[in-house]
Structure formats: structure tokens, C-alpha cells
Coordinates of C-alpha atoms in Angstrom, one line a residue:
M124 CA -14.1 41.6 8.1
Q125 CA -11.4 39.7 9.9
T126 CA -7.9 39.4 8.5
E127 CA -6.0 36.1 8.3
K128 CA -3.6 36.6 11.2
P129 CA -6.2 37.3 13.9
V130 CA -8.2 34.3 12.7
R131 CA -5.0 32.2 12.8
R132 CA -4.3 33.3 16.3
E133 CA -7.8 32.3 17.3
I134 CA -7.3 28.9 15.8
E135 CA -3.9 28.4 17.6
K136 CA -5.5 29.4 20.9
L137 CA -8.5 27.1 20.3
L138 CA -6.3 24.1 19.6
S139 CA -3.8 24.8 22.4
E140 CA -6.6 24.6 24.9
V141 CA -7.7 21.1 23.7
E142 CA -6.9 18.5 26.4
L143 CA -5.5 15.4 24.6
P144 CA -6.3 11.9 25.9
R145 CA -3.6 9.9 27.6
L146 CA -2.3 6.9 25.6
A147 CA -1.2 3.5 26.7
L148 CA 1.2 1.3 24.6
V149 CA -0.7 -1.9 23.7
E150 CA 0.6 -5.1 22.0
Q151 CA -1.5 -7.2 19.8
E152 CA -1.0 -11.0 19.6
V153 CA -1.6 -12.1 16.1
E154 CA -1.9 -15.7 14.9
T155 CA 0.0 -15.9 11.6
P156 CA 2.1 -18.3 9.6
P157 CA 5.9 -18.2 10.3
A158 CA 8.1 -16.2 7.9
L159 CA 10.3 -18.0 5.4
T160 CA 13.8 -18.3 6.7
N161 CA 15.5 -19.3 3.4
I162 CA 14.1 -17.2 0.5
R163 CA 16.4 -18.8 -2.1
K164 CA 15.3 -22.3 -1.2
A165 CA 11.6 -21.3 -1.2
V166 CA 11.9 -19.8 -4.7
R167 CA 13.7 -22.9 -5.9
E168 CA 11.1 -25.2 -4.6
A169 CA 8.3 -23.1 -6.1
L170 CA 9.9 -23.1 -9.5
G171 CA 9.8 -26.9 -9.5
S172 CA 6.1 -26.7 -10.5
V173 CA 6.7 -24.8 -13.7
E174 CA 8.8 -25.1 -16.9
L175 CA 11.5 -22.5 -17.0
P176 CA 11.7 -20.6 -20.3
T177 CA 14.9 -20.0 -22.3
G178 CA 15.9 -17.1 -24.5
T179 CA 15.3 -13.6 -23.3
V180 CA 13.0 -13.4 -20.3
A181 CA 11.5 -10.1 -19.1
I182 CA 10.8 -10.2 -15.3
G183 CA 8.1 -7.7 -14.3
V184 CA 8.7 -6.3 -10.8
G185 CA 6.4 -3.7 -9.2
S186 CA 6.6 -0.9 -6.8
R187 CA 4.2 -2.0 -4.1
G188 CA 5.5 -3.3 -0.8
V189 CA 6.6 -6.8 -1.5
A190 CA 8.8 -7.9 1.4
R191 CA 12.4 -9.1 0.4
V192 CA 11.5 -8.6 -3.2
G193 CA 15.2 -8.1 -4.1
E194 CA 16.1 -11.6 -2.7
I195 CA 13.1 -13.2 -4.4
T196 CA 14.0 -11.7 -7.7
A197 CA 17.7 -12.6 -7.4
A198 CA 16.8 -16.2 -6.7
L199 CA 14.5 -16.2 -9.8
V200 CA 17.2 -14.7 -12.0
E201 CA 19.8 -17.3 -10.8
A202 CA 17.4 -20.1 -11.7
L203 CA 16.6 -18.7 -15.1
K204 CA 20.3 -18.3 -15.9
E205 CA 21.0 -21.9 -15.0
A206 CA 18.1 -23.0 -17.3
G207 CA 19.9 -21.2 -20.2
A208 CA 17.8 -18.0 -20.2
S209 CA 18.9 -14.4 -20.5
P210 CA 16.7 -12.6 -17.9
F211 CA 16.3 -8.8 -17.5
I212 CA 14.0 -6.7 -15.2
V213 CA 11.3 -4.4 -16.4
P214 CA 9.4 -2.1 -14.0
A215 CA 5.7 -3.3 -13.9
M216 CA 4.2 -0.5 -11.9
G217 CA 1.8 1.4 -14.2
S218 CA 2.3 5.1 -13.7
H219 CA 4.3 4.9 -10.4
G220 CA 7.8 6.4 -10.2
A221 CA 6.4 9.7 -11.5
S222 CA 5.5 8.0 -14.7
T223 CA 9.0 8.2 -16.1
A224 CA 11.5 5.4 -17.0
E225 CA 14.1 6.9 -14.8
G226 CA 11.7 7.3 -11.9
Q227 CA 10.6 3.7 -12.2
A228 CA 14.1 2.4 -12.3
E229 CA 14.9 4.4 -9.2
V230 CA 11.9 2.9 -7.4
L231 CA 13.2 -0.6 -8.2
A232 CA 16.7 0.3 -7.1
H233 CA 15.4 1.6 -3.8
L234 CA 13.6 -1.7 -3.3
G235 CA 16.8 -3.6 -3.8
V236 CA 16.1 -4.6 -7.5
S237 CA 19.1 -3.3 -9.4
E238 CA 21.6 -5.0 -11.8
E239 CA 24.1 -5.2 -9.0
K240 CA 21.7 -6.7 -6.5
V241 CA 19.8 -9.2 -8.7
G242 CA 22.4 -10.1 -11.3
C243 CA 20.7 -8.9 -14.5
P244 CA 20.0 -5.7 -16.4
V245 CA 17.1 -3.4 -15.6
R246 CA 15.4 -2.0 -18.8
A247 CA 13.0 0.7 -18.1
T248 CA 10.7 2.4 -20.6
M249 CA 7.3 4.0 -20.5
E250 CA 6.6 2.8 -24.0
A251 CA 3.8 0.2 -24.3
V252 CA 2.4 -1.9 -27.1
E253 CA -1.3 -2.7 -27.5
I254 CA -1.6 -6.5 -27.4
G255 CA -5.4 -6.9 -27.7
R256 CA -8.7 -6.0 -26.2
T257 CA -11.0 -7.6 -23.6
P258 CA -14.4 -8.9 -24.6
S259 CA -15.9 -5.6 -23.6
G260 CA -13.4 -3.7 -25.8
V261 CA -10.9 -2.4 -23.2
K262 CA -7.5 -2.0 -24.7
V263 CA -4.7 -4.0 -23.1
Y264 CA -1.0 -2.9 -23.3
M265 CA 2.4 -4.5 -22.5
D266 CA 5.8 -2.9 -21.8
R267 CA 7.7 -2.7 -25.0
H268 CA 10.8 -4.5 -23.7
A269 CA 8.6 -7.3 -22.3
H270 CA 6.7 -7.6 -25.6
E271 CA 10.0 -7.9 -27.5
A272 CA 11.3 -10.7 -25.1
D273 CA 10.9 -14.4 -25.8
A274 CA 9.1 -14.8 -22.5
V275 CA 7.6 -12.9 -19.6
V276 CA 7.5 -13.7 -15.9
V277 CA 5.9 -11.5 -13.2
V278 CA 6.8 -11.3 -9.5
N279 CA 4.1 -10.0 -7.2
R280 CA 2.5 -10.3 -3.8
V281 CA -1.1 -11.6 -3.6
K282 CA -3.2 -9.4 -1.3
P283 CA -6.6 -7.7 -0.9
H284 CA -7.0 -4.6 -3.1
T285 CA -7.8 -1.2 -1.5
A286 CA -10.6 -0.1 -3.9
F287 CA -12.6 -3.2 -5.1
R288 CA -13.5 -6.7 -4.4
G289 CA -13.3 -9.7 -6.8
E290 CA -12.1 -13.2 -7.2
V291 CA -8.6 -11.8 -7.9
E292 CA -7.5 -8.4 -6.6
S293 CA -3.9 -7.4 -6.1
G294 CA -1.6 -10.0 -7.5
P295 CA -0.2 -11.5 -10.8
S296 CA -3.3 -10.9 -12.8
K297 CA -3.4 -7.2 -11.9
M298 CA 0.3 -6.9 -12.7
L299 CA -0.2 -8.4 -16.2
A300 CA -3.3 -6.1 -16.8
I301 CA -2.1 -2.9 -15.2
G302 CA 1.5 -2.9 -14.0
L303 CA 3.1 -4.2 -17.3
G304 CA 0.8 -1.9 -19.3
K305 CA 2.7 1.2 -18.0
Q306 CA 0.7 4.5 -17.7
R307 CA -1.4 3.9 -20.9
G308 CA -2.4 0.4 -19.9
A309 CA -3.1 1.3 -16.3
H310 CA -5.3 4.2 -17.4
S311 CA -7.1 2.0 -19.9
I312 CA -8.1 -0.5 -17.3
H313 CA -9.1 2.0 -14.7
A314 CA -11.0 4.2 -17.2
A315 CA -13.3 1.2 -18.0
G316 CA -14.8 1.9 -14.6
W317 CA -14.2 0.8 -11.0
G318 CA -17.6 -0.9 -11.0
E319 CA -16.3 -3.2 -13.7
I320 CA -12.6 -3.6 -12.7
H321 CA -13.2 -6.9 -10.9
R322 CA -14.0 -8.3 -14.3
T323 CA -11.7 -6.2 -16.4
I324 CA -8.5 -7.2 -14.7
P325 CA -8.9 -11.0 -15.2
E326 CA -10.1 -10.4 -18.8
A327 CA -7.1 -8.2 -19.5
A328 CA -4.7 -10.7 -17.9
R329 CA -6.2 -13.4 -20.1
V330 CA -5.4 -11.2 -23.2
A331 CA -1.8 -11.1 -22.0
V332 CA -1.6 -14.8 -21.4
E333 CA -3.1 -15.5 -24.9
T334 CA -0.2 -13.7 -26.5
G335 CA 1.9 -16.7 -25.6
K336 CA 4.5 -14.4 -24.0
V337 CA 3.7 -15.1 -20.4
A338 CA 5.5 -18.2 -19.0
F339 CA 4.4 -18.1 -15.3
A340 CA 3.9 -15.9 -12.3
L341 CA 5.9 -16.0 -9.1
A342 CA 3.4 -15.1 -6.3
T343 CA 4.3 -14.4 -2.7
L344 CA 2.1 -14.5 0.3
E345 CA 3.0 -12.5 3.5
N346 CA 2.0 -13.0 7.1
A347 CA 0.7 -10.4 9.5
D348 CA 4.2 -9.1 10.1
E349 CA 4.6 -8.4 6.3
E350 CA 7.2 -11.1 5.9
P351 CA 7.0 -13.7 3.1
C352 CA 5.5 -16.9 4.4
R353 CA 4.9 -18.7 1.1
V354 CA 6.1 -18.5 -2.5
V355 CA 4.1 -20.1 -5.3
A356 CA 4.9 -20.4 -9.1
I357 CA 1.7 -20.4 -11.2
P358 CA 1.9 -21.5 -14.9
A359 CA 0.3 -18.9 -17.1
E360 CA -2.5 -21.2 -18.3
R361 CA -3.5 -21.9 -14.7
L362 CA -3.4 -18.3 -13.4
A363 CA -7.2 -17.8 -13.3
E364 CA -7.7 -21.0 -11.3
E365 CA -4.8 -20.8 -8.9
E366 CA -4.7 -17.1 -7.9
A367 CA -8.1 -16.9 -6.4
P368 CA -7.5 -19.4 -3.5
L369 CA -4.2 -17.5 -2.7
L370 CA -6.2 -14.3 -2.3
E371 CA -8.5 -16.0 0.3
E372 CA -5.4 -17.1 2.2
A373 CA -3.9 -13.6 2.0
K374 CA -7.1 -12.1 3.5
R375 CA -6.8 -14.5 6.5
N376 CA -3.2 -13.3 7.0
L377 CA -4.1 -9.6 6.9
P378 CA -3.4 -7.7 10.1
R379 CA -6.2 -5.6 11.4
L380 CA -7.0 -3.0 14.1
P381 CA -8.7 -4.8 17.1
F382 CA -11.4 -2.1 17.5
G383 CA -14.6 -1.7 15.6
E384 CA -15.3 2.0 16.2
L385 CA -12.9 4.8 16.8
D386 CA -13.3 8.6 17.2
V387 CA -9.8 9.3 15.9
L388 CA -7.1 7.3 14.2
V389 CA -3.6 8.9 14.0
V390 CA -1.2 7.5 11.4
D391 CA 2.4 8.6 11.8
E392 CA 3.3 8.0 8.2
I393 CA 1.8 7.1 4.8
G394 CA 3.4 6.1 1.5
K395 CA 3.2 4.0 -1.7
N396 CA 5.7 1.5 -0.2
I397 CA 3.1 0.9 2.6
S398 CA -0.1 0.8 0.4
G399 CA -1.2 1.9 -3.0
D400 CA -3.4 4.4 -1.0
G401 CA -0.7 5.5 1.4
A402 CA -2.5 3.9 4.3
D403 CA -4.2 0.6 3.6
P404 CA -8.0 1.1 3.6
N405 CA -8.4 -2.6 4.6
V406 CA -6.9 -1.5 7.9
T407 CA -8.3 2.1 8.3
G408 CA -11.8 1.4 6.9
R409 CA -11.6 4.4 4.6
Y410 CA -11.9 3.4 1.0
P411 CA -11.4 5.5 -2.2
T412 CA -14.3 3.9 -4.0
P413 CA -17.7 2.5 -3.0
Y414 CA -16.6 -0.9 -4.4
A415 CA -14.7 -2.1 -1.3
S416 CA -15.6 -2.2 2.4
G417 CA -14.5 -3.6 5.7
G418 CA -12.5 -2.5 8.7
P419 CA -13.3 -0.1 11.6
S420 CA -15.6 2.9 11.6
V421 CA -13.4 5.9 12.1
E422 CA -14.9 9.4 12.7
R423 CA -11.7 11.4 12.1
M424 CA -8.4 10.4 10.7
V425 CA -5.0 12.2 10.9
F426 CA -1.9 11.6 8.7
L427 CA 1.3 13.2 10.0
D428 CA 4.1 12.4 7.5
L429 CA 5.3 10.7 4.3
T430 CA 7.8 7.9 4.1
E431 CA 11.1 8.6 2.4
E432 CA 10.5 5.7 0.1
T433 CA 7.3 7.2 -1.4
G434 CA 9.4 9.9 -3.1
G435 CA 6.8 12.6 -2.4
N436 CA 3.9 10.6 -3.8
A437 CA 1.1 11.3 -1.3
N438 CA -1.7 9.3 -3.0
G439 CA -4.3 8.5 -0.3
V440 CA -3.8 11.8 1.6
G441 CA -7.4 12.7 0.6
L442 CA -8.8 9.9 2.7
S443 CA -7.8 11.7 5.9
D444 CA -9.5 14.6 7.6
V445 CA -6.4 16.4 8.9
I446 CA -2.7 16.4 8.0
S447 CA 0.4 18.1 9.3
S448 CA 2.1 20.9 7.4
R449 CA 5.2 18.7 7.4
L450 CA 3.4 16.1 5.2
E451 CA 2.1 18.8 2.9
R452 CA 5.6 20.2 2.4
K453 CA 6.9 16.8 1.4
M454 CA 4.2 16.2 -1.3
D455 CA 5.3 16.0 -4.9
R456 CA 2.1 17.1 -6.5
S457 CA 3.1 15.9 -10.0
A458 CA 3.8 12.4 -8.8
T459 CA 0.7 12.4 -6.6
Y460 CA -1.6 13.8 -9.3
M461 CA -0.3 11.4 -12.0
N462 CA -1.5 8.6 -9.7
A463 CA -5.0 10.0 -9.6
L464 CA -5.1 10.8 -13.4
T465 CA -4.2 7.2 -14.1
S466 CA -6.5 5.6 -11.6
T467 CA -9.4 8.0 -12.3
V468 CA -9.9 8.6 -8.6
P469 CA -9.4 12.2 -7.5
D470 CA -10.6 11.8 -3.9
T471 CA -7.3 10.2 -2.9
V472 CA -5.3 13.3 -3.7
R473 CA -7.5 16.1 -2.4
I474 CA -5.8 18.2 0.3
P475 CA -7.5 17.9 3.7
M476 CA -7.3 20.4 6.6
V477 CA -3.6 21.3 7.1
M478 CA -2.4 22.1 10.6
E479 CA 1.1 23.5 11.5
S480 CA 2.1 20.8 14.0
D481 CA 1.3 17.2 14.9
R482 CA -0.3 18.4 18.1
D483 CA -2.6 20.9 16.3
A484 CA -3.6 18.2 13.8
I485 CA -4.6 15.8 16.6
A486 CA -6.3 18.5 18.5
A487 CA -8.3 19.6 15.4
A488 CA -9.5 16.0 14.8
L489 CA -10.6 15.7 18.4
I490 CA -12.7 18.8 18.5
M491 CA -14.4 17.8 15.3
C492 CA -15.7 14.6 16.9
A493 CA -19.3 15.8 17.8
G494 CA -20.5 14.8 21.2
V495 CA -17.1 13.6 22.4
E496 CA -15.0 15.3 25.1
P497 CA -11.4 15.1 23.8
P498 CA -9.9 13.5 26.9
E499 CA -12.5 10.7 26.6
A500 CA -12.1 10.1 22.9
R501 CA -11.6 6.6 21.5
L502 CA -8.2 7.3 19.9
V503 CA -5.6 5.0 18.4
R504 CA -2.2 5.9 17.1
I505 CA -0.2 3.6 14.8
R506 CA 3.1 4.1 13.0
N507 CA 1.6 2.9 9.7
T508 CA -0.8 0.4 8.4
L509 CA 1.9 -2.3 8.1
S510 CA 2.9 -2.0 11.8
L511 CA 0.0 -3.2 13.9
R512 CA 1.7 -5.4 16.5
R513 CA 2.0 -2.4 18.8
M514 CA -0.2 0.7 18.9
W515 CA -1.0 3.5 21.4
V516 CA -4.6 3.6 22.6
S517 CA -6.5 6.1 24.7
E518 CA -7.8 5.3 28.2
A519 CA -11.4 5.1 26.8
L520 CA -10.4 1.9 25.0
L521 CA -8.6 0.2 27.9
G522 CA -11.8 -1.7 28.9
E523 CA -11.9 -3.4 25.5
V524 CA -8.1 -4.1 25.8
E525 CA -8.6 -5.8 29.1
A526 CA -11.5 -7.9 27.7
D527 CA -9.6 -9.1 24.7
P528 CA -7.1 -11.9 25.4
R529 CA -5.1 -11.0 22.2
L530 CA -4.2 -7.6 23.7
R531 CA -2.0 -6.6 26.6
V532 CA -0.8 -3.2 28.0
V533 CA 2.9 -2.8 27.6
E534 CA 3.2 0.7 29.0
P535 CA 0.5 2.5 31.2
P536 CA -1.3 5.6 30.0
R537 CA 0.7 8.8 29.8
P538 CA 0.4 12.1 28.0
L539 CA 1.5 12.4 24.4
R540 CA 4.9 14.0 24.1
F541 CA 5.8 16.7 21.6
D542 CA 9.0 18.6 20.8
E543 CA 9.2 22.4 20.9
D544 CA 7.7 22.6 17.4
G545 CA 4.8 20.4 18.3
A546 CA 6.0 17.3 16.5
L547 CA 5.3 13.9 18.2
I548 CA 8.2 12.3 20.0

């Protein structure tokens, strides 16, 4: 019987002998709408299509990556105040922020949504009020502060979801159904089943609208560079009709990897600020449920680190095959597991194979690609799934790069560089 240390030394020796492919820096040209240059003006113009409420107005703001959300929210607050309203912010992020009021307020502050930055109070609570049920009997909840306000407005980005397909996916309807419902509401919707969620979300959003509390939604669309390119205000009564076309537009703007099949995909960092699943499955092709598809076919995937903004929440880590010990050490298991308990998807938080260094993690993925010599592997390295303008690609992919007019080599192939601890430079 072998002891742990001899086996570990064998693994270290095995991995150290793996010859890694050389990588070239490649730039991808993406046709995409231009970014908005004046956020305040864009918000003001969008608000011209809706009636601004008066009295107390709860503005729901979430935790997902909405570019320039602080500026967008500040412009909305300013307009509401001018209309005679008394706005305040409520976190609309389900169980995120470790499912605590303090944690959710901290998430918003980190995103630039604080009283000092947007000009109105932030009122955080995990208390939720049941406001009704969907036709199939699913309970729908609303943040207590929002429910007690005279009106509710939600601010959210419209984009493809990472775990299901429907007429509406991530956007205002989902924020009304899940985000504003806090942990109880989020779990209620998810527990109804991922095979039904494409129907449950719009039905639950309709329940919220029928309370008469919801005034409108302020929806943003982003371009391939994750910059706001359009802001749209949707009256509550027209949410079902107007959100679906925005989703189709958002799908056209989504940046993607330019390769259909990869042996190894290396992602430098994952986090909730990048995607609900750490790394966007719409980019990686790895989905947490069978109810969504698309993207490349990836044999082995490597995650190397967590973003600072994710606060230790490593949801999505289970979609990879190998991670670094650095990423594992940064995991806050409570925050990570709460995400899975709420979404009812444990696969996203399972711990994959852990390797001591970045080099070992990449080497391990390479030798687990059956029938492929490591130096000849089709490997791509990206910073994260939001940063796809530039990527590092192995020599085995350069033929496809040369044949694609959207791609150009910025730097020729060279060996990967690591520091003395085996971390990528």
C-alpha cells in the first residue's frame, strides 16, 4: 500500500514532464453596436416612454455584471426625485451576498450602488412577503421594503441565461420573479423545476405586476465589449411583449469563442460578477442543466482563480475539470453552497481535481485529453468569459486563425511563462 507522499511525488514528476503547447496572442474582431457615451442622457431619453411614479419608490438592483450600473441607477434616482418621488434602493439578487442583508448591501456598494454614489438610501433585508402564486401553484415573494413602497422599479441587463432557454431569460422578468423574492422567492422558483423555469419566470413576473406595485423596468443591453449600448424603459403592463425582442438582440451581441472544438480551455478567473455560473456557459459550452445548449465542444476545462468581486462565491467551479489550489483556498464554501441550495443545482459547486500550481493544472488537463499529444493540443487561454477580444491560442489552432478574417495574430507563439511557484505570468 502506497502512502500519500510517494504518490504525490509521482504526480509531481508526471506533470513536470508534460510538454505544454506554445501559445500565440490572437485578437478577435467583433462587429458590435457602439457603447453609449452619455449614460445620463440615455436613461433620460428611455424614461420618456414611461410615467414616473411619485411617493416612495423601491428600485431593485441586482448583483450580476451590469456595466456602469452605478451611473444608470444614479440617473434614474435623479429623474424620480425631479418627478416628486422618494426613491430608495433594495438589493434584488435572490440569495447572493451570502444570503444576508449586510452581504447584499456590500455587493451593491462594491458595484457603485451606495447612498453616496446614487443619491438615495439603500435598504437591505432578507425578509420577503408572499404576494401570490402562479397558475401552477408556485409561491411568489417580494422584498418586504419593496412591498411596503408605493411603487417598484427594477434595473437589470437583458441577456441569455446560463441554464435554460425561453422567450425571456435573464432580465427584468427574472428580477421580479427571483431577484426581488430574496432567498425564499429564488428557491421557490427554482424548486419548481428547471424544466419548467422558462414558464415559471414569466408567470411569476406577471404575479408581481398584478399587485399594481411595479411601475416599469429599466433594461440595459450591452455590446460584445460588455458596455451599455442601449437603455430601454418598459411599462410594467408591456413587460411580456417588449422583453422578448430585447433578448434576441442581446443574443446577437453576445461575444463568443471563434473555435468549435477545443481540447483544453484555460480560464484565468471566474466569479459571480462575470457570470452567474462564474464563467458564462454560453461562451464555454459547459452548462449546469440539460435545458440550455450552444457554444464550443471543450474536452477539458481549467479554472485558475476567483475574482476579488465575487467575495469567495465560487459557484460554477464544478463545471471545470481541474482547478488550482489558489482558487480552492479563496472559496467561501458557505456563500458558494447557498447559491446551489437556492438554485437546486449541486453540480456547479462540486470540487474538481485540485492541482498545486497553474502549470500543474494545465498539464493535468492536457494529459487527460485521450489521443492528443500535449504540445499538439487545441488549447485556448482567456482571462475570463467577458474578455474575448484577445486570447492565447496554441499552434494547433493557427491554421484556423489564418483562415478566419476576423482573427489576427498579435504576438507569435511562445512558451507559457510561470513564476517560481508555478503561477502563470
